[in-house]
């Protein structure tokens, strides 16, 4: 499509909130692409999208769709990935999967390039893209871990509705307008489309993302806990999470408390580290009211870190505020970045 | 006004967001009231309010306004309290002050009746009402502290705009409507009316409440830290806070991590404790998606607690989610409750 030599890239779930961001990220970056194939459910097949100025008609995703594909970026829900990712691999594609279907599979690398790019070398066809809230946190913590060690992570999240898809964004906006007009609302999607009850999200806070597990934590919280340990190769790391949905369209925020291994580390040392860390932008100047906010992070690939404070009681304890665009670094950009890393490491060949 | 024998109660800041809630709380409760006097700045003087069906004209607050007052509930900003609370005391009134003016003064009790009602006995005319986000947290933690001890508290807040007053509520709603209509917005109040910069609050998250201190914590965060220690009589308690403003009208939420002193405490034991604790309503049934949310807490005096989980790594660690109406238990109701406690303890006499 754009070059005679290059990769043939498929986007599965091309019409979804993340799929759309995958397409625009592919347009902006410099991967050598000779062809794109946009796939979706039967319902959305036929939709006309564009890529670098040319029209691309979305096709229904089937096993045969993956013939000739070099890299397939999946973001169409766990059941689609479970069914079609192995079919894509069988046909020679490398799958970068944005669902939770394979993340904890020990044969599947779970990769954030700034943290564990080398894990890509162990792939068996499928590479998992971590949960959005996990990605931004580990990007911020990895430079600190490398310099000073890390023993404990306690995170409370402030997550945007776009993490629950385009329909959740529409629900929030419709509710906001109705509530401002003093109209009744009827929640139908959030907190979890497939769960029993649905609650107001506009002008409200819902302390549930994904379904509850038997231990009282939600699946989203367990994803943050387990994925962080896997990505950082630290099964012994103490991690806990409380995941909360807010009336923000895009941009997840996180209040993170950590304990490092070394004594005597200063806030200035951590600021110095993060100011030159890959993928991180330090926004931390209290006297000028400079700190990360979702409204400023939307549309950017970086992870923004600020409000760095030493705990007042624990010498090894620090507090951080971490914000990123959950559709980009939390999903689409991290997936495309994995594709770029595959090329850089020679794990995919341009034909 | 309503009884021939009873207290003469003044509300200072009667036209403000908290003042309005003080008045409606006084109407609902059973304090013996013979007269109310509503006071405000010169600007709002002359406003007509009603109390139990009778019209009351708001008067400008002056030193002489407090002649004959038994209890004066102040919520008109710290500078008004600093100027007029001593004048009220000089004239024989007991002041319940909802600002931060006197909270850390060692001669002023800082009281949440469920926690330290007895401290009222040491008052010297002024009693401080704690910060809204502190009150709801200590109500939830005190029963746990009494039973199992408490060594550490780490809290991340999700605070509503009404904590910044009626103008902040209007700013959030106007911004929400403008953003839904794709119009430009011009933030003027939040995060802090008197600070240099102002940011979008609708569909955004601002990790600043009150001004920054030299240690990188905001004054709101330091209030939570210092007031919690004072109310609980635990100067040695490890407390840290990250305070965050959200696009919610009323109802503060808090993600709280605590460590107790005893080993082997179970979630069921904590649930049992809280289900019969004063001022607390336990809302904790994950399988039925029952947990506290601000939209459900508005207009209620209780502190709602749910999402209680044992930490997966620390046997003494627990996670809680605490929600309350910041204008009621966080301000107006706690102030009126202090007045009720003064009467109950014989510290004020009905004439």
XYZ file of C-alpha atoms in Angstrom:
702
model
C 0.000 0.000 0.000
C 2.649 2.508 0.955
C 5.886 0.715 0.071
C 6.730 -2.232 -2.201
C 8.991 -3.740 0.424
C 7.648 -3.843 3.929
C 5.459 -5.560 6.451
C 1.881 -6.655 5.992
C 0.146 -5.634 9.204
C -3.328 -6.637 10.324
C -5.395 -4.795 12.929
C -8.070 -7.005 14.495
C -10.819 -4.935 16.100
C -10.088 -2.060 13.726
C -13.328 -0.195 14.404
C -12.959 -0.207 18.216
C -11.586 2.552 20.458
C -8.134 0.940 20.666
C -8.169 -0.296 17.046
C -8.699 3.257 15.829
C -5.697 4.412 17.871
C -3.619 1.497 16.523
C -4.365 2.663 12.987
C -3.508 6.298 13.642
C -0.353 5.264 15.523
C 0.735 3.097 12.558
C 0.155 6.116 10.310
C 2.350 8.357 12.453
C 5.264 5.989 13.044
C 7.895 4.837 10.559
C 7.436 1.076 10.438
C 7.977 -0.086 6.847
C 4.464 -1.099 5.842
C 3.593 -2.490 2.437
C 0.002 -3.387 3.236
C -2.556 -3.122 6.025
C -5.565 -5.374 6.564
C -8.284 -4.173 8.895
C -10.411 -6.889 10.484
C -13.493 -6.855 12.686
C -16.585 -8.784 13.653
C -19.120 -9.580 10.921
C -21.236 -6.723 12.280
C -18.621 -4.051 11.554
C -17.260 -5.622 8.345
C -17.723 -3.334 5.340
C -16.887 -0.188 7.323
C -14.683 2.110 5.244
C -11.583 3.367 7.032
C -8.585 5.182 5.663
C -4.857 4.583 6.040
C -2.360 7.207 4.896
C -4.993 8.707 2.634
C -6.171 5.484 1.008
C -9.504 3.791 1.657
C -9.405 0.418 3.389
C -12.564 -1.655 3.716
C -12.837 -3.574 6.977
C -13.199 -7.329 6.508
C -14.658 -9.960 8.785
C -11.894 -11.649 10.799
C -11.598 -15.351 9.918
C -8.749 -17.862 10.151
C -7.961 -17.346 6.437
C -7.672 -13.582 6.976
C -4.177 -14.083 8.359
C -2.578 -15.603 5.228
C 0.465 -13.479 4.365
C 0.235 -11.294 7.483
C 3.570 -10.507 9.198
C 2.244 -8.915 12.385
C -1.343 -8.979 13.639
C -2.332 -6.462 16.321
C -5.341 -7.854 18.202
C -7.739 -5.733 20.240
C -11.163 -7.264 19.764
C -11.809 -8.932 23.123
C -10.422 -12.029 24.787
C -12.680 -14.560 23.069
C -11.677 -13.345 19.584
C -8.003 -13.560 20.560
C -8.408 -17.045 21.993
C -10.043 -18.248 18.787
C -8.068 -16.416 16.118
C -4.588 -15.705 17.527
C -3.531 -19.377 17.198
C -4.922 -19.382 13.651
C -2.844 -16.319 12.813
C 0.286 -17.900 14.289
C -0.395 -21.122 12.335
C -0.297 -18.993 9.151
C 3.047 -17.412 10.042
C 1.956 -14.148 11.662
C 3.322 -12.808 14.922
C 0.415 -11.773 17.139
C 0.587 -8.790 19.493
C -2.482 -9.305 21.642
C -3.990 -6.448 23.649
C -6.479 -8.626 25.578
C -5.931 -10.521 28.817
C -6.316 -13.893 27.036
C -2.649 -14.923 27.062
C -0.969 -12.474 29.454
C -0.308 -14.896 32.279
C 0.557 -17.827 29.936
C 4.146 -18.735 30.772
C 4.891 -19.357 27.099
C 3.787 -15.844 26.157
C 6.044 -12.841 26.802
C 4.231 -9.893 28.415
C 6.110 -6.882 27.153
C 6.574 -3.197 27.826
C 9.569 -2.312 25.633
C 11.045 0.190 28.122
C 11.090 -2.564 30.749
C 11.539 -6.036 29.236
C 12.053 -5.766 25.481
C 14.468 -8.720 25.618
C 11.579 -11.026 26.582
C 10.385 -10.732 22.973
C 13.199 -13.093 21.975
C 11.411 -15.938 23.774
C 8.141 -15.534 21.891
C 6.293 -18.478 20.362
C 4.156 -16.474 17.970
C 2.028 -14.629 20.511
C 3.169 -11.592 22.483
C 0.848 -10.117 25.082
C 0.369 -6.397 25.561
C -0.213 -5.734 29.285
C -3.202 -4.078 30.874
C -3.263 -0.303 30.356
C -2.977 0.600 34.036
C -0.050 -1.805 34.471
C 1.954 -0.453 31.523
C 2.135 3.156 32.641
C 3.051 2.162 36.188
C 5.938 -0.141 35.256
C 7.365 2.440 32.827
C 7.565 4.870 35.755
C 8.882 2.315 38.266
C 11.471 0.418 36.204
C 14.161 3.172 36.297
C 13.715 3.419 40.070
C 13.884 -0.371 40.462
C 17.080 -0.519 38.401
C 18.765 2.170 40.490
C 17.509 1.523 44.015
C 15.622 -1.772 44.029
C 11.920 -2.152 44.714
C 10.151 -4.128 47.434
C 6.596 -2.808 47.636
C 4.017 -1.150 45.362
C 0.599 0.079 46.521
C -1.470 1.733 43.805
C -4.872 3.414 43.712
C -6.044 4.159 40.187
C -8.177 6.898 38.659
C -9.203 5.275 35.361
C -10.934 6.787 32.345
C -14.059 5.319 30.749
C -12.417 4.809 27.342
C -10.763 1.772 28.910
C -14.230 0.205 28.755
C -14.654 1.038 25.043
C -16.417 3.513 22.804
C -19.885 2.650 24.152
C -18.764 3.539 27.684
C -17.546 6.947 26.497
C -20.933 7.586 24.904
C -22.702 6.433 28.068
C -20.695 8.858 30.219
C -21.347 11.814 27.927
C -25.054 11.052 27.568
C -25.400 10.714 31.341
C -23.515 13.968 31.948
C -25.800 15.867 29.593
C -28.943 14.298 31.061
C -27.876 14.991 34.648
C -27.034 18.615 33.800
C -30.525 18.882 32.320
C -32.050 17.253 35.436
C -33.195 14.243 33.430
C -33.367 10.665 34.648
C -30.565 8.356 33.566
C -30.548 4.595 33.042
C -27.033 3.114 33.332
C -26.520 0.140 31.010
C -22.785 -0.476 30.584
C -20.453 0.616 33.379
C -18.823 -0.554 35.533
C -18.685 -3.800 33.505
C -20.819 -4.479 30.437
C -21.177 -8.172 31.251
C -21.823 -7.834 34.985
C -25.207 -7.850 36.718
C -25.586 -4.236 37.821
C -24.819 -0.937 36.139
C -24.226 2.380 37.866
C -24.039 6.084 37.127
C -20.552 7.118 36.011
C -21.069 10.829 35.190
C -20.278 12.935 38.296
C -19.701 9.694 40.227
C -16.882 7.304 41.152
C -17.169 3.509 40.793
C -14.673 1.369 42.727
C -15.032 -1.578 40.360
C -13.226 -2.292 37.087
C -13.800 -5.754 35.618
C -15.455 -8.506 37.648
C -14.804 -9.451 41.265
C -12.610 -12.442 42.066
C -13.139 -14.748 45.045
C -10.474 -12.909 47.081
C -12.427 -9.617 46.977
C -10.079 -7.989 44.484
C -11.383 -7.247 40.999
C -9.855 -8.884 37.947
C -8.410 -5.460 36.962
C -6.672 -5.273 40.346
C -5.301 -8.805 39.997
C -4.089 -7.947 36.478
C -2.078 -5.031 37.891
C -0.681 -7.239 40.656
C 0.237 -10.289 38.566
C 1.327 -8.495 35.394
C 3.643 -6.139 37.282
C 5.432 -9.112 38.834
C 5.713 -10.886 35.463
C 6.935 -7.859 33.459
C 9.505 -6.934 36.116
C 10.543 -10.568 36.658
C 9.850 -10.114 40.378
C 7.470 -12.805 41.629
C 8.413 -11.771 45.169
C 7.438 -8.083 44.722
C 4.668 -6.992 47.112
C 1.983 -5.341 44.964
C -1.562 -4.293 45.782
C -4.042 -2.310 43.724
C -7.387 -0.587 44.142
C -8.846 0.180 40.713
C -11.443 2.904 40.344
C -13.421 4.229 37.372
C -14.037 7.979 37.033
C -15.887 10.347 34.706
C -12.838 11.093 32.540
C -12.896 10.207 28.835
C -9.247 9.282 28.299
C -6.147 9.251 30.488
C -5.548 7.010 33.487
C -4.046 8.489 36.666
C -2.412 6.531 39.462
C -1.453 7.363 43.028
C 1.499 5.049 43.641
C 3.321 4.357 46.905
C 6.571 2.423 46.607
C 9.320 1.224 48.875
C 12.821 0.924 47.459
C 15.561 -1.356 48.795
C 18.184 1.303 49.461
C 18.122 3.709 52.392
C 18.716 7.424 52.057
C 17.433 7.863 48.490
C 16.267 11.444 47.875
C 13.406 12.908 45.855
C 15.946 14.777 43.725
C 17.691 11.512 42.845
C 14.399 10.008 41.690
C 13.532 13.143 39.721
C 16.955 13.035 38.031
C 16.435 9.391 37.095
C 12.957 9.917 35.688
C 13.880 13.081 33.791
C 16.019 10.977 31.437
C 14.112 7.676 31.594
C 12.772 6.198 28.335
C 9.102 6.869 27.736
C 8.816 9.109 30.814
C 8.174 12.843 31.025
C 8.797 14.385 34.433
C 6.141 16.978 35.291
C 6.953 17.914 38.845
C 7.171 21.510 39.961
C 4.800 22.172 42.851
C 5.672 25.862 43.168
C 4.451 26.354 39.580
C 1.537 23.900 40.008
C 3.098 21.568 37.445
C 1.915 17.974 37.764
C 0.444 15.380 35.406
C -3.270 15.479 34.551
C -5.236 13.318 32.093
C -6.499 16.343 30.132
C -2.862 17.156 29.269
C -1.815 13.560 28.526
C -4.430 12.748 25.879
C -2.938 12.069 22.452
C 0.616 11.665 23.758
C 2.673 8.479 23.872
C 4.553 9.337 27.085
C 4.048 8.403 30.711
C 3.895 11.558 32.839
C 5.187 11.438 36.424
C 4.969 14.073 39.140
C 4.057 14.793 42.759
C 7.135 12.809 43.816
C 7.445 12.958 47.597
C 9.388 11.048 50.180
C 7.159 9.412 52.764
C 7.222 11.330 56.041
C 7.652 8.175 58.141
C 9.362 5.543 55.963
C 12.823 6.465 54.645
C 12.488 3.940 51.787
C 8.953 5.065 50.917
C 8.013 7.403 48.045
C 4.752 8.687 46.604
C 4.282 9.292 42.867
C 1.466 10.441 40.579
C 1.537 8.716 37.178
C -0.660 9.666 34.196
C -0.810 8.379 30.623
C -3.174 8.085 27.669
C -4.664 4.638 28.297
C -5.478 4.154 24.605
C -1.911 4.966 23.491
C 0.881 3.868 25.860
C -1.752 1.792 27.641
C -2.745 -0.042 24.468
C -2.208 1.018 20.835
C 1.194 2.668 21.151
C 2.632 -0.112 23.303
C 1.423 -2.673 20.704
C 2.961 -0.766 17.796
C 6.094 -0.220 19.868
C 6.322 -4.009 20.315
C 6.103 -4.352 16.507
C 8.936 -1.823 16.178
C 10.994 -3.745 18.746
C 10.415 -7.008 16.862
C 11.855 -5.369 13.759
C 14.758 -3.790 15.648
C 15.678 -7.124 17.256
C 15.472 -8.941 13.914
C 12.532 -11.038 15.099
C 10.478 -10.120 12.046
C 11.839 -9.734 8.529
C 10.819 -7.187 5.941
C 10.020 -8.929 2.665
C -38.145 31.035 67.250
C -39.252 27.439 67.663
C -39.216 26.988 71.450
C -39.306 29.388 74.370
C -36.562 27.477 76.168
C -33.583 26.465 74.132
C -30.294 27.432 72.581
C -29.592 30.498 70.512
C -27.507 29.242 67.620
C -25.613 31.326 65.080
C -24.468 30.124 61.678
C -21.582 32.189 60.296
C -21.274 31.800 56.523
C -24.976 30.983 56.283
C -25.217 31.483 52.517
C -22.265 29.217 51.634
C -22.358 25.578 50.546
C -21.603 24.293 54.066
C -23.677 26.981 55.816
C -26.739 25.899 53.853
C -26.180 22.303 54.956
C -25.702 23.450 58.573
C -29.097 25.142 58.453
C -30.896 22.154 56.943
C -29.154 19.822 59.409
C -30.266 22.016 62.337
C -33.819 21.841 60.941
C -33.764 18.039 60.795
C -32.198 17.331 64.192
C -33.722 17.725 67.623
C -31.477 20.252 69.335
C -33.639 22.526 71.486
C -33.387 25.790 69.571
C -35.103 28.973 70.705
C -33.525 31.229 68.117
C -31.215 31.142 65.102
C -29.075 33.995 63.812
C -27.679 33.710 60.302
C -24.535 35.726 59.618
C -22.467 36.373 56.509
C -20.182 38.865 54.826
C -21.537 42.354 54.124
C -21.973 41.275 50.495
C -24.485 38.502 51.305
C -26.180 40.318 54.217
C -29.875 40.897 53.539
C -30.353 37.498 51.883
C -33.636 35.942 53.006
C -33.369 32.358 54.217
C -35.894 30.215 56.004
C -35.639 28.091 59.129
C -38.404 25.647 60.003
C -40.793 27.608 57.803
C -39.980 31.063 59.131
C -38.067 33.727 57.254
C -34.668 34.687 58.621
C -32.766 37.657 57.176
C -29.020 37.167 57.009
C -27.058 39.813 58.891
C -23.502 40.994 58.464
C -21.203 39.209 60.925
C -19.688 41.656 63.440
C -18.279 41.227 66.951
C -21.589 42.447 68.434
C -23.515 39.806 66.447
C -22.529 37.220 69.050
C -24.219 38.815 72.090
C -26.529 36.203 73.586
C -25.409 33.377 71.262
C -24.924 29.974 72.943
C -23.248 28.141 70.073
C -21.818 29.679 66.898
C -21.143 27.384 63.942
C -18.475 29.012 61.761
C -17.899 28.135 58.101
C -16.942 31.383 56.401
C -13.223 30.925 55.762
C -10.191 30.971 58.011
C -9.724 34.752 58.138
C -13.311 35.308 59.327
C -12.840 32.661 62.022
C -9.549 34.166 63.160
C -11.146 37.591 63.503
C -14.571 36.760 64.877
C -14.298 33.448 66.776
C -12.425 35.121 69.699
C -15.057 37.891 69.700
C -17.811 35.291 69.933
C -16.043 33.502 72.786
C -15.531 36.835 74.594
C -19.323 37.263 74.500
C -19.979 33.825 75.983
C -20.578 31.736 72.888
C -19.008 28.366 72.228
C -17.579 28.352 68.717
C -17.576 25.232 66.514
C -15.217 26.248 63.729
C -15.221 24.428 60.397
C -12.094 26.162 59.025
C -8.462 25.192 59.495
C -7.753 28.342 61.559
C -7.529 26.683 64.985
C -7.345 22.955 64.254
C -3.721 22.431 65.208
C -3.861 24.867 68.172
C -3.064 22.759 71.224
C -5.655 24.650 73.275
C -8.405 23.785 70.808
C -9.991 20.313 70.751
C -10.330 18.856 67.244
C -13.364 16.637 67.483
C -15.142 13.849 65.655
C -17.747 12.699 68.198
C -17.488 9.004 67.237
C -13.754 9.147 67.973
C -12.854 11.702 70.646
C -16.028 13.264 72.039
C -14.392 13.429 75.488
C -11.903 16.013 74.179
C -14.787 18.516 74.200
C -14.436 18.708 77.982
C -11.107 20.493 77.566
C -12.429 23.257 75.355
C -11.625 26.917 75.962
C -14.459 28.346 73.930
C -13.376 27.200 70.501
C -13.817 23.674 69.143
C -12.403 22.839 65.740
C -14.253 20.718 63.211
C -11.673 18.669 61.252
C -11.104 18.690 57.530
C -13.811 16.809 55.592
C -11.503 14.124 54.206
C -10.030 13.498 57.673
C -13.380 13.086 59.406
C -14.746 10.278 57.267
C -11.457 8.385 57.444
C -11.113 8.463 61.231
C -14.750 7.404 61.697
C -13.958 4.288 59.650
C -10.584 3.617 61.283
C -11.336 4.241 64.969
C -13.252 0.970 65.576
C -10.397 -0.944 63.933
C -7.794 0.928 66.006
C -9.687 0.183 69.213
C -9.875 -3.534 68.461
C -6.587 -4.298 66.733
C -4.335 -1.228 67.021
C -3.148 0.876 64.113
C 0.391 1.633 62.966
C 0.142 2.932 59.393
C -2.353 4.764 57.175
C -1.812 5.521 53.479
C -4.719 7.277 51.793
C -5.432 8.436 48.249
C -8.523 10.613 48.013
C -11.151 11.146 45.321
C -12.628 14.493 46.411
C -15.710 16.304 45.157
C -15.719 19.914 43.985
C -18.253 21.049 46.592
C -15.360 20.963 49.052
C -14.153 24.083 47.226
C -17.513 25.832 47.593
C -20.566 26.686 45.549
C -18.605 28.581 42.874
C -16.494 25.481 42.193
C -19.650 23.398 41.678
C -20.896 25.954 39.164
C -17.512 25.986 37.416
C -17.534 22.196 37.036
C -21.067 22.128 35.625
C -20.455 25.019 33.237
C -17.257 23.387 31.997
C -18.973 20.023 31.538
C -21.717 21.580 29.436
C -19.267 23.624 27.369
C -16.991 20.634 26.730
C -19.969 18.477 25.709
C -20.889 21.245 23.264
C -17.274 21.445 21.990
C -16.886 24.970 23.336
C -13.736 26.498 24.764
C -13.492 26.721 28.538
C -11.621 29.168 30.748
C -10.883 27.729 34.210
C -10.955 30.379 36.929
C -11.323 28.693 40.328
C -10.058 25.125 40.712
C -7.843 23.663 41.954
C -7.462 26.546 44.452
C -9.219 29.892 44.077
C -6.292 31.808 45.524
C -3.492 29.995 43.693
C -1.735 31.145 40.516
C -3.040 28.681 37.937
C -6.450 27.213 37.263
C -7.187 24.001 35.425
C -10.052 22.138 33.789
C -11.958 19.997 36.294
C -14.803 18.591 34.142
C -13.742 15.216 32.682
C -10.326 15.707 34.294
C -8.448 14.875 37.516
C -6.391 17.449 39.441
C -3.845 16.126 41.979
C -3.862 19.332 43.998
C -6.207 20.403 46.805
C -5.174 23.546 48.670
C -1.718 25.066 48.241
C 1.614 23.273 48.150
C 3.833 23.242 51.236
C 7.636 23.297 51.157
C 7.795 19.503 51.620
C 5.928 18.844 48.342
C 2.727 17.807 50.089
C -0.318 20.047 49.723
C -1.884 21.699 52.743
C -4.907 19.371 52.324
C -2.579 16.377 52.549
C -0.850 17.789 55.625
C -4.255 18.432 57.196
C -5.161 14.761 56.779
C -1.810 13.695 58.209
C -1.684 16.043 61.217
C -5.373 16.041 62.078
C -5.605 12.233 62.035
C -2.780 12.033 64.591
C -4.361 14.707 66.792
C -7.912 13.294 66.725
C -6.697 9.759 67.422
C -4.173 10.937 70.064
C -1.458 9.091 68.114
C 1.436 11.427 67.312
C 3.464 8.352 66.419
C 0.990 7.045 63.801
C 2.498 6.812 60.302
C 0.122 8.657 57.968
C 0.524 9.761 54.365
C -2.024 11.238 51.971
C -2.371 12.062 48.296
C -5.365 14.352 47.782
C -7.025 14.556 44.401
C -9.932 16.592 43.037
C -12.416 14.972 40.639
C -15.471 15.974 38.624
C -17.960 14.860 41.278
C -20.330 17.405 42.835
C -20.591 16.006 46.359
C -19.213 12.954 48.151
C -15.554 12.273 48.910
C -14.141 8.787 48.323
C -10.935 7.406 49.812
C -8.760 4.421 49.015
C -7.201 3.641 52.379
C -4.432 1.168 53.184
C -3.843 0.468 56.859
C -1.663 -1.739 58.977
C -2.979 -2.932 62.330
C -0.855 -3.999 65.298
C -2.262 -7.507 65.717
C -1.421 -10.435 63.465
C -4.012 -12.769 62.019
C -6.929 -10.336 61.878
C -9.468 -11.363 59.230
C -11.613 -9.375 56.813
C -14.708 -10.861 58.441
C -13.605 -9.551 61.842
C -13.215 -6.051 60.415
C -16.575 -6.293 58.663
C -18.206 -7.401 61.915
C -16.665 -4.456 63.767
C -17.701 -1.889 61.186
C -21.215 -3.259 60.773
C -22.015 -2.065 64.310
C -19.680 0.923 64.551
C -21.176 4.350 65.299
C -21.649 6.507 62.234
C -20.560 3.733 59.859
C -22.617 1.843 57.286
C -20.941 -1.259 55.897
C -21.571 -1.618 52.149
C -19.440 -4.562 51.192
C -20.773 -7.389 49.078
C -18.645 -7.879 45.976
C -20.750 -10.725 44.577
C -23.711 -8.341 44.438
C -21.543 -5.368 43.351
C -22.318 -3.587 46.627
C -19.729 -0.950 47.527
C -19.855 2.731 48.500
C -20.159 5.396 45.796
C -20.543 9.173 46.167
C -23.780 9.244 44.144
C -25.357 7.019 46.823
C -23.876 8.874 49.815
C -25.153 12.373 49.021
C -27.587 13.694 51.607
C -26.733 11.060 54.211
C -24.932 11.583 57.519
C -23.142 8.222 57.539
C -19.677 7.115 56.532
C -19.919 4.224 54.057
C -17.184 1.571 54.041
C -16.634 -1.276 51.621
C -14.123 -3.111 49.398
C -12.444 -4.401 52.559
C -9.598 -6.706 51.568
C -6.641 -8.183 53.326
C -3.364 -7.272 51.665
C -1.962 -10.197 49.683
C 1.559 -9.744 51.074
C 1.266 -8.086 54.508
C -0.729 -10.017 57.136
C -1.379 -6.812 59.108
C -2.358 -4.834 55.999
C -5.923 -4.075 54.875
C -7.463 -2.056 52.061
C -10.714 -0.114 52.520
C -12.880 2.172 50.383
C -14.505 4.968 52.415
C -17.184 7.359 51.096
C -19.169 10.128 52.770
C -21.038 13.340 51.976
C -18.282 15.911 52.476
C -20.786 18.680 53.219
C -22.557 16.623 55.928
C -20.345 14.283 57.983
C -17.379 16.134 56.484
C -18.645 19.530 57.675
C -22.190 20.539 58.618
C -23.333 17.337 60.314
C -20.117 16.920 62.280
C -20.452 20.540 63.504
C -24.079 20.059 64.567
C -23.139 16.724 66.102
C -20.509 18.538 68.197
C -23.243 20.914 69.357
C -25.377 17.906 70.328
C -22.429 16.379 72.192
C -21.841 19.643 74.073
C -25.440 19.481 75.268
C -25.251 15.782 76.121
C -22.057 16.291 78.148
C -23.548 19.282 79.977
C -21.013 21.646 78.462
C -23.722 23.998 77.283
C -26.872 24.852 79.200
C -30.333 25.393 77.821
C -31.737 28.639 79.151
